[in-house]
Coordinates of C-alpha atoms in Angstrom, one line a residue:
Chain A
M1 CA 35.1 -19.3 -91.0
S2 CA 38.9 -18.6 -91.4
L3 CA 38.1 -15.2 -92.6
T4 CA 36.0 -12.6 -90.7
R5 CA 34.1 -9.9 -92.4
Q6 CA 36.7 -7.4 -90.9
D7 CA 39.7 -9.5 -92.6
V8 CA 37.3 -9.3 -96.1
E9 CA 36.8 -5.8 -95.7
K10 CA 40.4 -4.9 -95.1
I11 CA 41.4 -7.1 -98.1
A12 CA 38.7 -5.5 -100.7
R13 CA 40.2 -1.9 -99.1
L14 CA 43.7 -3.1 -99.8
A15 CA 42.5 -4.1 -103.4
R16 CA 40.6 -1.0 -103.9
L17 CA 37.2 -2.9 -104.5
S18 CA 33.9 -1.7 -103.3
I19 CA 32.1 -4.7 -101.8
T20 CA 28.2 -4.1 -101.1
E21 CA 26.5 -4.9 -98.0
A22 CA 24.7 -7.6 -100.0
E23 CA 27.4 -9.1 -101.1
M24 CA 29.7 -9.3 -98.0
P25 CA 28.7 -12.4 -96.5
V26 CA 29.0 -14.1 -100.0
Y27 CA 32.7 -13.1 -100.1
V28 CA 33.1 -14.1 -96.3
T29 CA 32.4 -17.7 -97.2
S30 CA 33.8 -18.3 -100.4
L31 CA 36.8 -16.4 -99.6
S32 CA 37.0 -18.6 -96.3
S33 CA 36.6 -22.0 -98.4
I34 CA 39.3 -20.8 -100.8
V35 CA 41.8 -19.9 -97.8
D36 CA 41.0 -23.4 -96.1
F37 CA 41.5 -25.1 -99.5
V38 CA 44.8 -23.8 -100.1
D39 CA 45.9 -24.3 -96.7
E40 CA 46.3 -27.9 -97.7
L41 CA 50.0 -26.4 -99.0
S42 CA 51.0 -25.6 -95.2
R43 CA 51.1 -29.6 -94.8
V44 CA 53.7 -30.2 -97.9
E45 CA 57.4 -30.8 -96.6
T46 CA 59.5 -28.0 -98.9
D47 CA 62.5 -27.9 -96.6
N48 CA 65.5 -27.0 -99.0
V49 CA 63.1 -26.5 -102.2
E50 CA 64.1 -23.2 -103.9
P51 CA 60.8 -21.3 -104.6
L52 CA 60.1 -21.3 -108.8
A53 CA 58.6 -18.2 -109.9
H54 CA 59.2 -18.9 -113.9
P55 CA 58.3 -22.2 -115.7
L56 CA 61.4 -21.8 -117.9
E57 CA 64.1 -21.3 -115.5
G58 CA 67.4 -20.1 -116.7
Q59 CA 66.0 -17.9 -119.5
R60 CA 67.6 -14.5 -119.1
L61 CA 65.8 -11.4 -119.6
R62 CA 67.0 -9.8 -122.9
L63 CA 68.4 -6.2 -123.0
R64 CA 67.6 -4.3 -125.9
A65 CA 68.9 -1.4 -127.5
D66 CA 68.7 1.7 -125.9
V67 CA 66.8 3.3 -128.8
V68 CA 63.1 5.2 -129.2
T69 CA 60.9 2.2 -130.5
E70 CA 57.5 3.8 -129.3
T71 CA 56.0 6.8 -131.2
D72 CA 53.0 9.1 -130.0
H73 CA 49.8 7.3 -129.6
R74 CA 48.3 10.0 -127.4
E75 CA 45.2 10.5 -129.2
S76 CA 44.1 6.9 -129.7
Y77 CA 44.8 6.0 -126.3
Q78 CA 43.1 8.9 -124.9
A79 CA 40.0 8.1 -127.0
N80 CA 39.5 5.1 -124.3
A81 CA 39.7 7.5 -121.5
P82 CA 36.7 7.9 -119.3
Q83 CA 37.3 11.7 -119.2
V84 CA 40.0 13.8 -120.8
Q85 CA 40.8 17.6 -120.9
A86 CA 43.3 19.4 -122.8
G87 CA 45.0 16.1 -123.4
L88 CA 45.2 15.1 -119.7
Y89 CA 43.3 12.5 -117.7
V90 CA 40.9 14.0 -115.5
V91 CA 40.2 12.7 -111.9
P92 CA 38.6 14.0 -108.7
R93 CA 40.4 16.9 -107.0
V94 CA 43.2 15.0 -104.9
I95 CA 45.1 18.1 -103.4
E96 CA 42.5 20.3 -101.5
Chain B
M1 CA 29.1 -27.6 -147.0
L2 CA 32.0 -25.5 -146.8
H3 CA 32.0 -25.6 -143.0
T4 CA 32.5 -29.3 -143.1
L5 CA 35.8 -28.9 -144.7
S6 CA 39.4 -29.0 -143.2
I7 CA 41.7 -25.9 -143.3
G8 CA 43.8 -27.9 -145.9
E9 CA 41.0 -28.7 -148.0
L10 CA 39.8 -25.0 -147.9
A11 CA 43.2 -23.8 -148.9
R12 CA 43.5 -26.3 -151.8
R13 CA 40.3 -25.0 -153.1
L14 CA 40.9 -21.4 -152.6
A15 CA 44.2 -22.1 -154.6
A16 CA 42.3 -23.8 -157.3
K17 CA 39.8 -21.1 -157.5
E18 CA 36.8 -23.2 -156.8
I19 CA 36.1 -20.8 -154.2
S20 CA 36.8 -17.3 -153.1
S21 CA 37.5 -16.2 -149.7
V22 CA 34.9 -13.6 -149.7
E23 CA 32.4 -16.6 -150.6
L24 CA 34.2 -18.4 -147.5
A25 CA 33.3 -15.1 -145.2
R26 CA 29.9 -15.0 -146.3
H27 CA 29.2 -18.7 -145.7
F28 CA 30.6 -18.5 -141.9
L29 CA 29.0 -15.1 -141.5
E30 CA 25.5 -16.4 -142.3
R31 CA 26.1 -19.5 -140.0
I32 CA 27.0 -17.3 -137.3
E33 CA 23.9 -15.0 -137.5
R34 CA 21.8 -18.1 -138.0
L35 CA 23.1 -20.4 -135.2
N36 CA 24.8 -18.1 -132.7
P37 CA 21.9 -17.0 -130.9
S38 CA 21.5 -20.4 -129.7
L39 CA 24.8 -20.6 -128.4
N40 CA 25.9 -17.0 -127.3
A41 CA 29.7 -17.9 -128.5
V42 CA 30.3 -14.8 -130.3
I43 CA 30.0 -11.4 -128.7
T44 CA 31.2 -9.0 -131.7
L45 CA 30.7 -9.6 -135.5
T46 CA 32.9 -8.0 -137.8
A47 CA 31.2 -8.5 -141.1
D48 CA 32.6 -5.4 -142.8
Q49 CA 36.2 -5.9 -141.8
A50 CA 35.7 -9.5 -142.5
L51 CA 34.5 -9.0 -146.2
E52 CA 37.3 -6.5 -146.6
A53 CA 40.1 -8.8 -145.4
A54 CA 38.5 -11.6 -147.6
R55 CA 38.6 -9.5 -150.7
A56 CA 42.4 -8.6 -149.9
A57 CA 43.0 -12.4 -149.6
D58 CA 41.3 -13.0 -152.9
R59 CA 43.8 -10.4 -154.5
R60 CA 46.8 -12.2 -153.2
L61 CA 45.5 -15.4 -154.3
A62 CA 44.7 -14.2 -157.6
A63 CA 48.5 -12.7 -157.7
G64 CA 49.7 -16.0 -157.3
E65 CA 50.5 -16.2 -153.8
R66 CA 49.6 -19.2 -151.8
G67 CA 49.5 -20.0 -147.8
R68 CA 48.3 -22.4 -145.5
L69 CA 45.7 -19.8 -144.0
L70 CA 45.6 -17.3 -146.7
G71 CA 41.9 -16.7 -147.3
I72 CA 40.8 -18.8 -144.2
P73 CA 38.3 -17.2 -141.5
L74 CA 38.6 -17.4 -137.7
I75 CA 37.0 -16.1 -134.7
H76 CA 39.5 -14.4 -131.9
K77 CA 38.9 -14.9 -128.4
D78 CA 37.8 -11.3 -127.0
I79 CA 41.1 -11.4 -124.7
F80 CA 43.1 -10.5 -127.9
C81 CA 43.6 -6.9 -128.5
T82 CA 42.3 -6.2 -132.2
D83 CA 42.9 -3.1 -133.7
G84 CA 39.5 -0.8 -134.0
V85 CA 37.7 -3.6 -132.7
R86 CA 36.1 -3.7 -129.3
T87 CA 37.9 -6.0 -126.9
S88 CA 35.8 -6.6 -123.7
C89 CA 37.7 -9.6 -122.2
G90 CA 34.1 -10.6 -121.1
S91 CA 34.0 -7.8 -118.7
R92 CA 31.8 -4.8 -118.1
M93 CA 35.0 -3.0 -117.3
L94 CA 36.0 -3.0 -120.8
E95 CA 32.7 -2.9 -122.4
N96 CA 33.1 0.1 -124.4
F97 CA 37.2 -0.3 -125.1
I98 CA 38.2 -0.2 -128.8
S99 CA 41.9 -1.5 -128.7
P100 CA 44.2 1.0 -130.5
Y101 CA 46.8 -1.8 -131.4
D102 CA 46.6 -5.5 -132.5
A103 CA 48.1 -8.3 -130.4
T104 CA 51.1 -9.9 -132.0
I105 CA 49.4 -13.3 -132.8
V106 CA 46.5 -11.1 -134.5
T107 CA 49.1 -9.4 -136.6
R108 CA 50.5 -12.6 -137.5
L109 CA 47.6 -14.2 -138.2
K110 CA 46.6 -11.3 -140.5
A111 CA 49.7 -11.3 -142.3
A112 CA 49.0 -14.8 -143.1
G113 CA 45.8 -13.7 -145.0
T114 CA 43.3 -15.3 -142.1
V115 CA 39.8 -13.3 -142.1
M116 CA 38.6 -12.4 -138.6
L117 CA 34.8 -12.8 -138.6
G118 CA 34.4 -11.8 -135.2
K119 CA 35.3 -12.2 -131.4
S120 CA 34.2 -15.1 -129.1
N121 CA 32.5 -14.8 -125.7
M122 CA 34.7 -16.0 -122.7
D123 CA 34.9 -16.1 -119.1
E124 CA 35.6 -12.6 -117.7
F125 CA 39.2 -12.0 -117.8
A126 CA 39.7 -15.7 -118.5
M127 CA 38.6 -16.7 -114.9
G128 CA 36.2 -19.6 -115.2
S129 CA 35.9 -23.1 -116.3
S130 CA 32.2 -22.9 -117.9
N131 CA 31.8 -19.5 -119.4
E132 CA 29.3 -18.7 -116.7
T133 CA 31.5 -15.5 -115.4
S134 CA 31.1 -13.5 -118.7
Y135 CA 29.5 -10.4 -118.4
Y136 CA 27.7 -10.8 -121.6
G137 CA 25.9 -14.0 -120.5
P138 CA 27.1 -17.9 -120.7
V139 CA 27.9 -19.7 -123.8
R140 CA 26.0 -22.8 -124.5
N141 CA 27.4 -25.8 -125.5
P142 CA 26.2 -27.1 -129.0
W143 CA 26.1 -30.6 -128.0
D144 CA 23.4 -29.8 -125.3
T145 CA 22.4 -26.4 -125.1
T146 CA 21.6 -26.7 -120.9
K147 CA 25.5 -27.8 -120.7
V148 CA 28.3 -25.4 -120.3
P149 CA 31.0 -25.2 -123.1
G150 CA 33.9 -25.2 -120.5
G151 CA 36.1 -22.3 -120.2
S152 CA 37.7 -19.7 -120.2
S153 CA 37.6 -20.2 -124.1
G154 CA 34.0 -21.4 -124.1
G155 CA 32.9 -19.1 -126.9
S156 CA 35.8 -20.3 -129.0
S157 CA 35.3 -24.1 -128.3
A158 CA 31.4 -23.8 -128.9
A159 CA 32.2 -21.7 -131.9
S160 CA 34.6 -24.4 -133.3
A161 CA 32.3 -27.2 -132.4
A162 CA 29.5 -25.7 -134.1
R163 CA 31.4 -25.1 -137.2
L164 CA 30.8 -21.3 -137.0
A165 CA 34.7 -20.9 -138.3
P166 CA 37.2 -23.2 -139.3
F167 CA 39.2 -22.4 -135.9
T168 CA 39.1 -20.4 -132.9
T169 CA 42.2 -18.6 -130.9
G170 CA 42.1 -19.2 -127.1
T171 CA 44.3 -18.7 -124.1
D172 CA 45.1 -21.3 -121.7
T173 CA 46.3 -20.2 -117.9
G174 CA 45.1 -23.5 -115.9
G175 CA 43.1 -25.5 -118.8
S176 CA 41.5 -22.6 -120.7
I177 CA 41.9 -24.1 -123.9
R178 CA 42.1 -27.9 -123.2
Q179 CA 39.1 -28.2 -121.0
P180 CA 36.5 -26.3 -123.3
A181 CA 38.0 -28.1 -125.9
A182 CA 37.4 -31.5 -124.2
L183 CA 33.8 -30.4 -123.4
T184 CA 32.9 -29.8 -126.9
G185 CA 34.7 -32.4 -129.0
V186 CA 37.3 -30.1 -130.6
T187 CA 41.1 -30.3 -130.8
G188 CA 42.8 -27.6 -128.4
V189 CA 46.6 -26.9 -128.4
K190 CA 48.0 -25.0 -125.3
P191 CA 51.7 -24.5 -126.4
T192 CA 54.9 -24.0 -124.4
Y193 CA 54.9 -21.2 -121.9
G194 CA 57.1 -18.7 -124.2
R195 CA 56.3 -20.4 -127.6
V196 CA 53.4 -18.0 -128.7
S197 CA 53.7 -14.0 -127.8
R198 CA 51.6 -12.8 -124.8
Y199 CA 51.8 -9.2 -126.4
G200 CA 48.3 -7.7 -126.7
M201 CA 46.6 -10.7 -124.9
I202 CA 45.0 -9.2 -121.8
A203 CA 47.0 -10.4 -118.8
F204 CA 45.6 -12.5 -116.1
A205 CA 48.5 -14.6 -114.5
S206 CA 51.8 -13.7 -116.4
S207 CA 53.7 -17.0 -115.4
L208 CA 51.2 -19.2 -116.6
D209 CA 49.0 -17.5 -119.6
Q210 CA 49.9 -18.8 -123.0
A211 CA 47.9 -18.5 -126.5
G212 CA 46.9 -21.2 -128.5
V213 CA 44.5 -22.5 -131.0
L214 CA 41.1 -24.7 -130.9
A215 CA 40.3 -26.3 -134.2
R216 CA 38.6 -29.6 -135.4
S217 CA 42.0 -31.6 -135.9
A218 CA 45.2 -31.8 -135.1
E219 CA 46.4 -31.2 -138.7
D220 CA 44.2 -27.9 -138.5
A221 CA 45.7 -27.0 -135.4
A222 CA 49.4 -27.6 -137.0
A223 CA 48.5 -25.3 -139.2
V224 CA 47.7 -22.5 -137.0
L225 CA 50.2 -22.9 -134.6
E226 CA 53.2 -22.7 -137.0
V227 CA 51.8 -19.1 -137.8
M228 CA 51.1 -18.0 -134.3
A229 CA 54.2 -19.2 -132.6
G230 CA 57.5 -17.5 -132.7
F231 CA 59.8 -15.0 -131.2
D232 CA 58.4 -11.6 -130.6
P233 CA 60.5 -8.8 -128.8
K234 CA 57.6 -7.3 -127.6
D235 CA 57.0 -10.2 -125.0
S236 CA 60.0 -10.2 -122.4
T237 CA 59.2 -13.9 -122.0
S238 CA 59.2 -14.8 -125.5
I239 CA 61.4 -17.8 -126.1
D240 CA 63.7 -17.2 -129.2
T241 CA 64.1 -20.4 -130.6
P242 CA 62.7 -21.6 -134.5
V243 CA 59.5 -22.7 -135.1
P244 CA 59.4 -26.3 -136.7
D245 CA 57.2 -26.6 -139.7
Y246 CA 54.4 -28.5 -137.7
P247 CA 52.2 -29.4 -140.7
A248 CA 55.3 -31.2 -142.2
L249 CA 56.1 -33.1 -139.0
L250 CA 52.7 -34.6 -138.6
D251 CA 53.6 -37.9 -140.1
A252 CA 56.5 -38.6 -138.1
P253 CA 56.7 -42.4 -137.2
L254 CA 54.7 -43.1 -134.0
K255 CA 56.5 -46.6 -133.5
G256 CA 58.7 -46.8 -130.5
L257 CA 57.1 -43.9 -128.9
K258 CA 57.1 -44.1 -125.4
I259 CA 53.5 -42.9 -123.5
G260 CA 53.4 -42.7 -119.7
L261 CA 49.9 -43.2 -118.3
L262 CA 49.5 -40.7 -115.3
R263 CA 48.5 -42.7 -112.3
E264 CA 47.0 -40.0 -110.6
F265 CA 44.5 -38.9 -113.2
F266 CA 42.4 -42.1 -112.7
D267 CA 42.0 -41.5 -108.9
G268 CA 38.4 -40.5 -108.6
L269 CA 38.0 -40.2 -112.4
E270 CA 34.3 -41.8 -113.3
R271 CA 34.4 -45.2 -114.6
R272 CA 33.2 -44.6 -118.3
N273 CA 35.7 -41.7 -118.8
A274 CA 38.3 -43.9 -117.9
A275 CA 37.4 -46.7 -120.2
L276 CA 37.5 -44.2 -122.8
I277 CA 41.2 -43.2 -122.0
R278 CA 42.2 -46.8 -122.1
D279 CA 40.7 -47.4 -125.2
A280 CA 42.7 -44.6 -126.9
L281 CA 45.6 -46.1 -125.2
E282 CA 45.0 -49.4 -126.8
V283 CA 44.9 -47.6 -130.1
Y284 CA 48.3 -46.2 -129.5
T285 CA 49.7 -49.3 -128.5
S286 CA 48.3 -50.9 -131.8
M287 CA 50.4 -48.5 -133.7
G288 CA 53.4 -49.5 -132.3
A289 CA 53.7 -47.0 -129.3
E290 CA 54.9 -48.4 -125.9
T291 CA 52.7 -47.5 -123.1
L292 CA 53.8 -47.4 -119.2
E293 CA 52.7 -46.0 -116.0
V294 CA 54.4 -42.8 -114.4
S295 CA 53.5 -41.3 -111.4
L296 CA 53.6 -37.7 -110.6
P297 CA 53.2 -37.6 -106.8
H298 CA 52.8 -34.0 -106.3
L299 CA 50.0 -33.3 -108.9
P300 CA 47.3 -33.8 -106.6
L301 CA 48.5 -30.2 -105.1
S302 CA 48.4 -28.5 -108.4
V303 CA 44.9 -27.0 -107.9
P304 CA 45.5 -25.5 -104.5
T305 CA 49.1 -24.3 -105.7
Y306 CA 47.2 -22.5 -108.9
Y307 CA 44.8 -20.9 -106.7
V308 CA 47.7 -19.1 -104.8
V309 CA 49.9 -18.4 -107.9
A310 CA 47.2 -17.3 -110.4
P311 CA 45.2 -14.9 -107.8
A312 CA 48.4 -13.1 -106.7
E313 CA 49.5 -12.6 -110.1
C314 CA 46.1 -11.5 -111.3
S315 CA 45.7 -9.0 -108.3
S316 CA 48.7 -7.2 -109.6
N317 CA 47.9 -7.6 -113.4
L318 CA 44.4 -6.2 -113.0
S319 CA 45.7 -3.2 -110.7
R320 CA 45.9 -1.4 -114.2
F321 CA 41.9 -1.0 -114.2
D322 CA 41.8 2.3 -112.2
G323 CA 39.1 4.0 -114.0
V324 CA 41.3 6.7 -115.1
R325 CA 43.0 5.7 -118.4
F326 CA 40.5 3.2 -120.1
G327 CA 37.9 1.1 -119.0
Y328 CA 34.7 1.4 -116.9
R329 CA 34.3 4.7 -114.8
C330 CA 31.8 4.8 -111.8
D331 CA 29.3 7.7 -111.7
Q332 CA 30.0 10.9 -109.7
P333 CA 33.3 9.6 -107.6
K334 CA 33.3 11.8 -104.7
D335 CA 37.1 11.7 -104.4
L336 CA 39.8 9.7 -105.6
M337 CA 39.7 6.4 -103.6
D338 CA 35.9 6.2 -104.2
L339 CA 36.7 6.3 -108.0
Y340 CA 39.0 3.6 -107.8
E341 CA 36.9 1.5 -105.4
R342 CA 33.7 1.8 -107.0
S343 CA 34.9 1.7 -110.7
R344 CA 36.8 -1.8 -110.0
G345 CA 33.7 -3.0 -107.6
E346 CA 31.1 -2.1 -110.1
G347 CA 33.3 -2.9 -113.2
F348 CA 34.3 -6.4 -112.2
G349 CA 32.0 -9.3 -111.7
P350 CA 32.1 -11.5 -108.6
E351 CA 34.7 -14.3 -109.6
V352 CA 37.1 -11.4 -110.9
K353 CA 36.6 -9.7 -107.4
R354 CA 37.0 -12.8 -105.5
R355 CA 40.5 -13.7 -107.1
I356 CA 41.7 -10.4 -106.8
M357 CA 40.9 -10.6 -103.3
T358 CA 42.3 -14.0 -102.8
G359 CA 45.5 -12.7 -104.5
T360 CA 45.9 -9.6 -102.3
Y361 CA 45.4 -11.6 -99.1
V362 CA 48.1 -14.3 -100.2
L363 CA 50.6 -11.4 -100.9
S364 CA 49.6 -9.2 -97.7
A365 CA 52.2 -8.5 -95.2
G366 CA 52.2 -11.6 -92.8
Y367 CA 50.9 -14.1 -95.5
F368 CA 53.4 -14.0 -98.2
D369 CA 55.7 -16.5 -97.0
A370 CA 52.8 -18.8 -95.9
Y371 CA 51.3 -18.9 -99.2
Y372 CA 52.9 -17.2 -102.0
L373 CA 56.5 -18.6 -101.1
K374 CA 55.1 -21.9 -100.4
A375 CA 53.2 -22.1 -103.5
Q376 CA 56.2 -21.5 -105.5
K377 CA 58.2 -24.3 -103.6
V378 CA 55.5 -26.9 -104.5
R379 CA 55.4 -25.4 -108.3
R380 CA 59.0 -26.5 -108.3
L381 CA 58.1 -30.1 -106.8
I382 CA 55.3 -30.5 -109.3
T383 CA 57.5 -29.2 -112.2
D384 CA 60.4 -31.9 -110.7
D385 CA 57.8 -34.6 -111.0
F386 CA 57.0 -33.8 -114.9
R387 CA 60.7 -33.4 -115.5
K388 CA 61.4 -37.2 -113.9
A389 CA 58.6 -38.5 -115.8
F390 CA 60.0 -37.2 -119.2
E391 CA 63.2 -39.0 -118.5
K392 CA 61.3 -42.2 -119.2
V393 CA 58.6 -41.5 -121.3
D394 CA 58.2 -39.1 -124.6
L395 CA 54.9 -37.9 -123.6
V396 CA 52.2 -38.5 -120.7
V397 CA 48.4 -38.8 -121.1
G398 CA 45.3 -39.2 -119.3
P399 CA 41.9 -37.5 -119.5
T400 CA 41.7 -33.6 -119.6
T401 CA 38.7 -33.3 -117.4
P402 CA 37.1 -35.4 -114.7
T403 CA 33.6 -35.3 -116.2
P404 CA 31.9 -34.4 -119.5
A405 CA 30.3 -30.9 -119.7
F406 CA 28.1 -30.0 -116.4
A407 CA 24.9 -28.4 -116.6
I408 CA 24.7 -24.5 -116.6
G409 CA 24.4 -23.1 -113.2
A410 CA 25.2 -26.5 -111.3
K411 CA 28.5 -25.0 -109.8
V412 CA 28.4 -21.2 -109.9
D413 CA 27.8 -21.1 -106.3
D414 CA 30.7 -23.2 -105.0
P415 CA 34.1 -21.8 -106.2
V416 CA 36.2 -24.5 -105.0
T417 CA 34.2 -27.4 -106.6
M418 CA 34.3 -25.4 -110.1
Y419 CA 38.4 -24.9 -109.5
L420 CA 38.6 -28.6 -109.0
N421 CA 37.2 -29.1 -112.6
D422 CA 40.8 -28.0 -113.7
I423 CA 42.5 -30.7 -111.8
Y424 CA 44.0 -32.8 -114.7
T425 CA 45.1 -29.5 -116.7
I426 CA 46.6 -27.3 -114.4
G427 CA 50.0 -29.2 -114.0
A428 CA 51.0 -28.6 -117.6
N429 CA 50.8 -24.6 -116.8
L430 CA 52.5 -24.6 -113.7
A431 CA 55.6 -26.2 -115.5
G432 CA 54.9 -24.5 -118.8
L433 CA 54.4 -27.6 -120.5
P434 CA 52.6 -28.1 -124.0
G435 CA 49.7 -29.9 -123.7
I436 CA 46.6 -31.0 -126.3
S437 CA 43.1 -32.2 -125.7
A438 CA 41.7 -34.5 -128.5
P439 CA 38.1 -35.9 -128.5
C440 CA 38.2 -39.5 -127.6
G441 CA 34.3 -40.6 -127.3
F442 CA 31.2 -39.6 -125.7
V443 CA 29.5 -40.3 -122.3
D444 CA 25.8 -39.8 -122.3
G445 CA 26.2 -38.1 -125.6
L446 CA 28.8 -35.5 -124.4
P447 CA 32.2 -35.6 -125.7
V448 CA 35.4 -36.6 -123.6
G449 CA 38.8 -35.3 -124.0
L450 CA 42.1 -37.2 -124.5
Q451 CA 44.9 -35.1 -123.0
L452 CA 48.6 -35.4 -124.1
I453 CA 51.5 -33.4 -122.2
G454 CA 55.0 -33.3 -123.5
P455 CA 58.2 -31.7 -122.3
H456 CA 58.8 -28.3 -123.1
F457 CA 58.8 -27.4 -127.1
S458 CA 57.4 -30.8 -128.0
E459 CA 54.6 -29.1 -129.9
A460 CA 55.4 -31.0 -133.1
R461 CA 55.7 -34.6 -131.3
L462 CA 52.1 -33.9 -129.7
L463 CA 50.4 -32.6 -132.7
S464 CA 51.8 -35.8 -134.6
A465 CA 50.8 -38.0 -131.9
A466 CA 47.4 -36.4 -131.8
H467 CA 47.1 -36.6 -135.7
H468 CA 48.0 -40.3 -135.8
Y469 CA 45.4 -40.8 -133.4
Q470 CA 42.8 -39.0 -135.6
R471 CA 43.9 -41.0 -138.6
A472 CA 42.9 -44.1 -136.7
T473 CA 39.8 -42.9 -135.1
D474 CA 37.0 -40.9 -136.2
W475 CA 35.9 -38.8 -132.9
H476 CA 37.0 -35.8 -134.1
R477 CA 34.9 -35.9 -137.2
K478 CA 31.6 -36.0 -135.0
T479 CA 29.5 -32.8 -135.6
P480 CA 26.8 -31.9 -132.9
G481 CA 23.1 -32.2 -134.3
G482 CA 21.7 -28.9 -135.8
Y483 CA 25.3 -27.4 -136.3
Q484 CA 25.9 -30.2 -139.1

């Protein structure tokens, strides 16, 4: 196994994912097999190769005029929220 | 038998008032109600909205307006936001999400007068190659309901193949239009990255995602793509370049076209599949095309490259699902961390969690250079291979998938085996290239796809090449038994 249970617990915490006891061994095995699989890349000679982040390189990000284009959608957006109160999103208490 | 007709023929009959858009919508809604239980391809039916849109299209037709898609029904993949209609992305996370706006492609197709019948099932957040990762259950292949329809646009491919709509929409991040099109015997087009707007299309891997169409012929697909494509200021990677009149360019002469046969695409390919691809090439040669072998030496690395880049981007994109603003929230969270972790842990399925964790790992401190940066370098090598090939040939061809449709359940326990199913399709996504899969025969009664890939913005040439092939063959006209 290229990843230990502790590794997977750490990754899950970073990703903010709760993983049940029953699921844990499955993720240790499958994530290890994926990491082993992508490790094939380490054998490729890439000295002097520039990383490619975007398939159409050279495209410049556009600037738009600094004008208001969005209107107020609070009500329709909050209709999808799990819990709202007085137009605010409700979460468990953060500051004691 | 309205469901057997091409989009062009339906548009002609609508214009001649031989049929109405309402009749057409009712015909397909009846088919969905009768046939969908055997397939699970459609997960939301919008019958009332469909009839309303059809009546509006009939009024436009009565007023003398004409359009290639005016009054034509369709089914949208449930990854596209549809105003006032549930948009689940195949996930429990968005089970109750009613989109407050339309994706740009939905807006464009609505404006053209299309009639949405419903939304199609898909792998959860488009992560899968078999439609088995959907929270709403697997989709079945109409050619054999014990087999998968491919994925992630498996609901769309099954619906197109079973004639539940004249066409369906899809998205393709690593093959998610072309692979299911191949496995169900329909024509699937993945356009150039940036050709079609991604606005309102729920993001998976933003440097790879592209929307497209699944239809029953290149001719039908050309009519749809012409409407879907085009610049959108709401998508920062949308390309501002004119959209050719794809249907008008279908008959462009094929003679002299240089077709490259991809050597690497035949390594390990099953003999009978390989024979069908070679038969298709002979059809092209007989029509005056020139074929030569080309090599993309780095192509075998495309799957490991993709499984670093795509999960990395997915882990970032899916961080928006936090149980606060929209989507699933767990019961009784004890604090904010518990709310995040359990909402995401319970709202996402196993494959999505696996990819988020893979992405988190390759982006984490100490591993970024070894995995993510390395993968981006190999991505350049693969892209350069294609560029060099297109100095010699106009387009390259090969199979779309290594095998025909496999059994439901056969690969679910082994993610790497499942990932390898996309070995022939991922390269085009990494390089941002357009590709088409068109039916080219059968193995054991299951359809096989021929894949054509071209340089950036060569959709017109690809559609034309597929159209010439479909005029010389009738594989694309075959309909699965029970769905004729």
